[in-house]
Structures are given as structure tokens and as C-alpha cells.
Short mmCIF file of C-alpha atoms in Angstrom, two decimals:
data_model
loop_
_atom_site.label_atom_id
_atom_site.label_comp_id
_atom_site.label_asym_id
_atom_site.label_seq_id
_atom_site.Cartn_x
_atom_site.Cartn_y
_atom_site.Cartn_z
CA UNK A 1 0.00 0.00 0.00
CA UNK A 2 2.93 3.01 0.85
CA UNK A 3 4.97 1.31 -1.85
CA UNK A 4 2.52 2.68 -4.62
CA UNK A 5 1.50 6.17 -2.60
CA UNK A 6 5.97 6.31 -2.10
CA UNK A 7 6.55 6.25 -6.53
CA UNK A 8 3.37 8.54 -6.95
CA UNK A 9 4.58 10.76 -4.42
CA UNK A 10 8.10 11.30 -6.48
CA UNK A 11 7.18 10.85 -9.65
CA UNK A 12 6.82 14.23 -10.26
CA UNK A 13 10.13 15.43 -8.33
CA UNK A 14 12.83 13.80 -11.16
CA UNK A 15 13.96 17.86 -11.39
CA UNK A 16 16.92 17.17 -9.01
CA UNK A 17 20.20 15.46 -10.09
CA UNK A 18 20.88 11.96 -10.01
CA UNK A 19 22.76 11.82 -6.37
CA UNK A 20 20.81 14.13 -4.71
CA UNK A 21 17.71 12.81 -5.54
CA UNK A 22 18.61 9.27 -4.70
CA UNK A 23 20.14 10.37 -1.25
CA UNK A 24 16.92 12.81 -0.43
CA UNK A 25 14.81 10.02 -1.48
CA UNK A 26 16.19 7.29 0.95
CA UNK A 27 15.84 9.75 3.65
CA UNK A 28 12.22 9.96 2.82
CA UNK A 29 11.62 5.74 2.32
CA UNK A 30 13.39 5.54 6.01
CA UNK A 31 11.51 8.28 7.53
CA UNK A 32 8.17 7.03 5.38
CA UNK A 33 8.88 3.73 6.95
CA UNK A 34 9.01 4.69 10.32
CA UNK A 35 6.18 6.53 10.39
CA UNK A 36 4.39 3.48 8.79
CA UNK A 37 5.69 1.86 11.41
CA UNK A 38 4.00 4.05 14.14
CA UNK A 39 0.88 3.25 12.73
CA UNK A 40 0.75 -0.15 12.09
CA UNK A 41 3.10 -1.20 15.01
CA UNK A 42 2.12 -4.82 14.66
CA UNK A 43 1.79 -5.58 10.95
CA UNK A 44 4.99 -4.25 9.72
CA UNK A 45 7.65 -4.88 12.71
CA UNK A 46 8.95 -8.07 11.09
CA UNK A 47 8.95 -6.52 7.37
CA UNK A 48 10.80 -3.29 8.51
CA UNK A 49 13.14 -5.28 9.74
CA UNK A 50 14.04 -6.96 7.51
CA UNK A 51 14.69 -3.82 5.07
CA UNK A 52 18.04 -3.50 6.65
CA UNK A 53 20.64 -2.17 9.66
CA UNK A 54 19.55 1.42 9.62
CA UNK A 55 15.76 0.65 10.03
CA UNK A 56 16.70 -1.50 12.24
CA UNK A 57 18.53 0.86 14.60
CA UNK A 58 15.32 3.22 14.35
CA UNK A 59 13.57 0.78 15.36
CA UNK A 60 16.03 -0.35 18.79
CA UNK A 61 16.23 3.74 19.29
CA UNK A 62 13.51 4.05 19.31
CA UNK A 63 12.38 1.24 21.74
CA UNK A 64 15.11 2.54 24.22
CA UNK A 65 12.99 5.73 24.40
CA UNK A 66 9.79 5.20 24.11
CA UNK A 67 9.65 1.62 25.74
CA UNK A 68 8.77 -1.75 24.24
CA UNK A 69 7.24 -1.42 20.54
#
């Protein structure tokens, strides 16, 4: 469901070069993710996971300060 509203939502914003727009758009999939994540805590633990090491250290951050996810 995010993965198609996540390509509509850039589809339109190619006017950057190459780098940058790769780099700004990770920064939005992680920060998309994570609020994904606050909303459907239980669905999409075990898939965020699994999308690698920096998701994953949101994730354990934010455990340590907001208590057990």
C-alpha cells in the first residue's frame, strides 16, 4: 500500500540530479517507513526489519525511548 503512494509521491520530483535525488529520497523511504511503522506497530515490525541495519537501529532507538514497541 505506501509502496505505490511512495513512486506517486516522487514521480513528479525527477527535477533534481541523479545523487541528490537518490540520497533525499532514501531519507524519505526511512523516515516514510518509520512513520508506517507508528501506525501499524504490529503488521509491519517483522517486514521493517528486515529492510536492513539502519531501520533497524530506528527501530532499537527508538524502543530505548519510548519503551517496548
Amino acid at each position: 500500500m505506501w509502496q505505490s503512494t511512495f513512486l506517486g509521491f516522487f514521480g513528479k520530483k525527477n527535477l533534481l540530479p541523479k545523487k541528490e535525488l537518490f540520497s533525499k529520497m532514501v531519507i524519505k523511504i526511512i523516515s516514510m517507513k518509520v512513520l508506517k511503522l507508528w501506525i501499524f506497530v504490529d503488521g509491519y515490525c517483522i517486514k521493517i526489519y528486515n529492510y536492513g541495519k539502519i531501520i533497524s537501529k530506528i527501530i532499537s532507538k527508538m524502543r530505548r525511548f519510548y519503551g517496548r514497541i
